[in-house]
């Protein structure tokens, strides 16, 4: 662990009780679901950007 | 190839940069400065130091995603000005950015605030009028950005036809 001094230190790599709780909170059973949920908007945002720019960037018909 | 067909790279770069700016605005203003919510406060309440840290971790992943969208926008902008004969229209570029910001607010608001309920604009209120204001801001920004891009296209068409257009085009 990177940080081991100070019992109040809490971070994903802290060797403290709080650090352990943080790791449990992040990498618990819900980690995969939380990751999917947090990243869910990203592909939709990228797709929207491509569709909108394609549509708006199309040459006007004479 | 004429100028009209070369708007697309600039619009695409602007939209991606707008997505990134929208994400950073949300993260910086709502998550960090005002601390109205964090990424997972709808699931993990900020009632202990450990839970605050857990939310900070997911905020970090959210910011990593918005950083990546911004990087894509910068790469697309560089490609637009170096590899394509793009008409560098200020109105079109900033309109595209505003449009991207609006798309961010609308998509993130719908998915995170309403469908998945990962967090809400003001977490202590749950789903509140502020979540709908956030969605409305997305629709408004999309409308403004869309209009700016369309107007810039019309200005460009007038220029191509030999008419004078405002200097801001």
Short mmCIF file of C-alpha atoms in Angstrom, two decimals:
data_model
loop_
_atom_site.label_atom_id
_atom_site.label_comp_id
_atom_site.label_asym_id
_atom_site.label_seq_id
_atom_site.Cartn_x
_atom_site.Cartn_y
_atom_site.Cartn_z
CA UNK A 1 0.00 0.00 0.00
CA UNK A 2 1.19 3.49 -0.77
CA UNK A 3 0.00 5.33 2.36
CA UNK A 4 0.08 3.72 5.78
CA UNK A 5 0.29 6.61 8.23
CA UNK A 6 -2.69 8.35 9.81
CA UNK A 7 -5.73 6.27 10.71
CA UNK A 8 -8.13 8.74 9.06
CA UNK A 9 -6.51 8.38 5.66
CA UNK A 10 -9.00 6.95 3.25
CA UNK A 11 -8.16 6.16 -0.36
CA UNK A 12 -8.31 3.09 -2.59
CA UNK A 13 -4.62 2.36 -1.92
CA UNK A 14 -4.40 3.41 1.75
CA UNK A 15 -3.36 0.76 4.27
CA UNK A 16 -5.86 1.89 6.90
CA UNK A 17 -9.24 0.75 8.15
CA UNK A 18 -10.89 3.53 6.15
CA UNK A 19 -8.86 2.50 3.10
CA UNK A 20 -10.10 -1.07 3.49
CA UNK A 21 -13.69 0.19 3.64
CA UNK A 22 -13.10 2.28 0.53
CA UNK A 23 -11.76 -0.74 -1.38
CA UNK A 24 -14.71 -2.82 -0.24
CA UNK A 25 -17.08 -0.08 -1.34
CA UNK A 26 -15.51 0.22 -4.77
CA UNK A 27 -14.55 -3.35 -5.62
CA UNK A 28 -17.44 -5.13 -3.92
CA UNK A 29 -20.07 -7.27 -5.63
CA UNK A 30 -21.54 -4.23 -7.41
CA UNK A 31 -18.30 -3.16 -9.07
CA UNK A 32 -19.17 -4.49 -12.54
CA UNK A 33 -22.70 -3.13 -12.43
CA UNK A 34 -21.54 0.26 -11.16
CA UNK A 35 -18.89 0.42 -13.88
CA UNK A 36 -21.48 -0.38 -16.55
CA UNK A 37 -23.90 2.16 -15.08
CA UNK A 38 -21.36 4.98 -14.81
CA UNK A 39 -20.10 4.37 -18.36
CA UNK A 40 -23.57 3.80 -19.86
CA UNK A 41 -23.97 7.34 -21.29
CA UNK A 42 -20.57 7.31 -23.04
CA UNK A 43 -21.38 5.13 -26.09
CA UNK A 44 -24.68 6.97 -26.53
CA UNK A 45 -22.89 10.33 -26.38
CA UNK A 46 -20.31 9.18 -28.97
CA UNK A 47 -23.01 7.78 -31.26
CA UNK A 48 -25.06 10.98 -30.89
CA UNK A 49 -22.02 13.10 -31.79
CA UNK A 50 -21.42 11.10 -34.96
CA UNK A 51 -25.07 11.03 -36.04
CA UNK A 52 -25.66 14.75 -35.35
CA UNK A 53 -22.44 15.90 -37.03
CA UNK A 54 -23.13 13.65 -40.01
CA UNK A 55 -26.64 15.04 -40.37
CA UNK A 56 -25.75 18.69 -39.79
CA UNK A 57 -22.62 18.44 -41.93
CA UNK A 58 -24.44 17.11 -44.96
CA UNK A 59 -24.31 19.30 -48.00
CA UNK A 60 -27.53 21.21 -48.61
CA UNK A 61 -29.49 20.11 -51.63
CA UNK A 62 -29.75 22.86 -54.24
CA UNK B 1 -15.09 19.55 -53.20
CA UNK B 2 -16.70 22.78 -52.08
CA UNK B 3 -16.84 24.39 -48.63
CA UNK B 4 -20.32 23.09 -47.84
CA UNK B 5 -19.18 19.48 -47.82
CA UNK B 6 -16.32 20.40 -45.47
CA UNK B 7 -18.34 21.54 -42.49
CA UNK B 8 -18.66 18.04 -41.10
CA UNK B 9 -15.15 17.69 -39.58
CA UNK B 10 -15.48 21.04 -37.76
CA UNK B 11 -18.98 20.22 -36.50
CA UNK B 12 -17.86 16.78 -35.30
CA UNK B 13 -14.85 18.25 -33.46
CA UNK B 14 -17.02 20.96 -31.90
CA UNK B 15 -19.68 18.49 -30.76
CA UNK B 16 -17.09 16.22 -29.11
CA UNK B 17 -15.48 19.21 -27.38
CA UNK B 18 -18.94 20.32 -26.25
CA UNK B 19 -19.60 16.86 -24.77
CA UNK B 20 -16.33 17.12 -22.87
CA UNK B 21 -16.96 20.68 -21.70
CA UNK B 22 -20.46 19.75 -20.56
CA UNK B 23 -19.08 16.83 -18.59
CA UNK B 24 -16.37 18.92 -16.99
CA UNK B 25 -18.85 21.67 -16.09
CA UNK B 26 -21.12 19.13 -14.43
CA UNK B 27 -18.25 17.46 -12.58
CA UNK B 28 -16.52 20.65 -11.49
CA UNK B 29 -19.58 22.74 -10.57
CA UNK B 30 -22.07 20.16 -9.26
CA UNK B 31 -19.76 17.42 -7.95
CA UNK B 32 -16.87 19.46 -6.59
CA UNK B 33 -17.72 23.12 -5.98
CA UNK B 34 -21.39 22.94 -4.96
CA UNK B 35 -21.23 19.24 -3.97
CA UNK B 36 -24.92 18.81 -4.74
CA UNK B 37 -24.26 15.23 -5.79
CA UNK B 38 -21.55 12.78 -6.75
CA UNK B 39 -21.58 10.02 -9.30
CA UNK B 40 -23.21 7.33 -7.17
CA UNK B 41 -24.92 9.29 -4.40
CA UNK B 42 -28.25 7.77 -5.47
CA UNK B 43 -26.84 4.37 -4.42
CA UNK B 44 -24.05 5.20 -1.96
CA UNK B 45 -24.98 8.03 0.42
CA UNK B 46 -22.14 10.35 1.45
CA UNK B 47 -22.64 9.56 5.13
CA UNK B 48 -19.16 8.23 5.96
CA UNK B 49 -15.63 9.12 4.91
CA UNK B 50 -15.37 5.76 3.12
CA UNK B 51 -18.56 6.43 1.13
CA UNK B 52 -17.33 9.91 0.19
CA UNK B 53 -14.14 8.26 -1.09
CA UNK B 54 -16.12 5.64 -3.00
CA UNK B 55 -18.10 8.40 -4.72
CA UNK B 56 -14.84 10.23 -5.43
CA UNK B 57 -13.54 7.12 -7.22
CA UNK B 58 -16.60 6.99 -9.51
CA UNK B 59 -16.36 10.76 -10.04
CA UNK B 60 -12.81 10.10 -11.20
CA UNK B 61 -13.95 7.54 -13.77
CA UNK B 62 -16.61 9.99 -14.96
CA UNK B 63 -13.96 12.69 -15.36
CA UNK B 64 -11.68 10.23 -17.17
CA UNK B 65 -14.51 9.66 -19.65
CA UNK B 66 -15.09 13.40 -20.19
CA UNK B 67 -11.32 13.88 -20.55
CA UNK B 68 -11.32 11.20 -23.27
CA UNK B 69 -14.22 12.88 -25.10
CA UNK B 70 -12.32 16.17 -24.96
CA UNK B 71 -9.16 14.49 -26.28
CA UNK B 72 -11.15 12.99 -29.17
CA UNK B 73 -12.50 16.49 -29.89
CA UNK B 74 -9.01 17.98 -29.91
CA UNK B 75 -7.73 15.26 -32.25
CA UNK B 76 -10.72 15.76 -34.56
CA UNK B 77 -10.18 19.54 -34.51
CA UNK B 78 -6.50 19.10 -35.40
CA UNK B 79 -7.43 16.74 -38.24
CA UNK B 80 -10.13 19.15 -39.41
CA UNK B 81 -7.71 22.07 -39.79
CA UNK B 82 -4.76 20.08 -41.14
CA UNK B 83 -6.27 17.37 -43.35
CA UNK B 84 -9.54 18.83 -44.55
CA UNK B 85 -10.22 22.08 -46.34
CA UNK B 86 -12.54 23.24 -43.60
CA UNK B 87 -14.24 26.61 -43.62
CA UNK B 88 -13.27 27.95 -40.17
CA UNK B 89 -16.59 29.44 -39.16
CA UNK B 90 -16.72 30.79 -35.59
CA UNK B 91 -20.50 30.48 -35.48
CA UNK B 92 -20.41 26.91 -36.74
CA UNK B 93 -17.64 25.88 -34.32
CA UNK B 94 -19.13 27.40 -31.17
CA UNK B 95 -22.61 26.34 -32.23
CA UNK B 96 -21.33 22.77 -32.47
CA UNK B 97 -19.79 23.03 -29.00
CA UNK B 98 -23.05 24.34 -27.52
CA UNK B 99 -24.88 21.54 -29.31
CA UNK B 100 -22.50 18.97 -27.81
CA UNK B 101 -22.99 20.44 -24.33
CA UNK B 102 -26.74 20.16 -24.78
CA UNK B 103 -26.46 16.53 -25.91
CA UNK B 104 -24.40 15.80 -22.80
CA UNK B 105 -27.00 17.33 -20.46
CA UNK B 106 -29.88 15.57 -22.17
CA UNK B 107 -28.27 12.10 -22.41
CA UNK B 108 -26.57 12.16 -19.01
CA UNK B 109 -29.67 13.59 -17.38
CA UNK B 110 -31.99 10.99 -18.88
CA UNK B 111 -29.75 7.99 -18.17
CA UNK B 112 -28.11 8.88 -14.85
CA UNK B 113 -30.82 10.99 -13.20
CA UNK B 114 -34.01 9.32 -14.41
CA UNK B 115 -33.43 5.82 -15.83
CA UNK B 116 -30.60 4.48 -13.64
CA UNK B 117 -31.08 7.02 -10.82
CA UNK B 118 -27.34 6.97 -10.05
CA UNK B 119 -27.67 10.49 -8.71
CA UNK B 120 -29.89 13.55 -8.92
CA UNK B 121 -29.00 17.20 -9.42
CA UNK B 122 -29.78 17.98 -5.76
CA UNK B 123 -29.35 14.61 -4.09
CA UNK B 124 -31.04 15.62 -0.85
CA UNK B 125 -34.27 16.22 -2.82
CA UNK B 126 -34.18 13.03 -4.89
CA UNK B 127 -35.90 13.44 -8.25
CA UNK B 128 -36.79 17.13 -8.21
CA UNK B 129 -37.57 20.03 -10.47
CA UNK B 130 -33.80 20.56 -10.84
CA UNK B 131 -33.48 17.27 -12.73
CA UNK B 132 -36.06 18.55 -15.21
CA UNK B 133 -34.34 21.95 -15.40
CA UNK B 134 -31.14 20.06 -16.25
CA UNK B 135 -32.93 18.19 -19.07
CA UNK B 136 -34.51 21.43 -20.27
CA UNK B 137 -31.11 23.10 -20.34
CA UNK B 138 -29.95 20.27 -22.60
CA UNK B 139 -32.85 20.79 -25.00
CA UNK B 140 -32.29 24.58 -25.00
CA UNK B 141 -28.55 24.24 -25.66
CA UNK B 142 -29.22 21.75 -28.47
CA UNK B 143 -31.69 24.18 -30.04
CA UNK B 144 -29.29 27.15 -29.76
CA UNK B 145 -26.33 25.16 -31.08
CA UNK B 146 -28.36 23.66 -33.89
CA UNK B 147 -29.61 27.11 -34.96
CA UNK B 148 -26.10 28.57 -34.87
CA UNK B 149 -24.77 25.79 -37.10
CA UNK B 150 -27.68 26.10 -39.52
CA UNK B 151 -27.29 29.91 -39.68
CA UNK B 152 -23.56 29.51 -40.33
CA UNK B 153 -24.40 27.13 -43.19
CA UNK B 154 -26.79 29.72 -44.66
CA UNK B 155 -24.16 32.45 -44.30
CA UNK B 156 -21.68 30.23 -46.07
CA UNK B 157 -24.14 29.64 -48.87
CA UNK B 158 -24.62 33.42 -49.21
CA UNK B 159 -20.85 33.93 -49.27
CA UNK B 160 -20.54 31.31 -51.97
CA UNK B 161 -23.20 33.22 -53.93
CA UNK B 162 -21.22 36.44 -53.56
CA UNK B 163 -23.39 38.20 -50.96
CA UNK B 164 -22.03 40.06 -47.92
CA UNK B 165 -22.54 38.31 -44.55
CA UNK B 166 -21.90 39.51 -40.98
CA UNK B 167 -18.25 39.35 -39.88
CA UNK B 168 -19.05 36.86 -37.10
CA UNK B 169 -19.97 34.15 -39.60
#
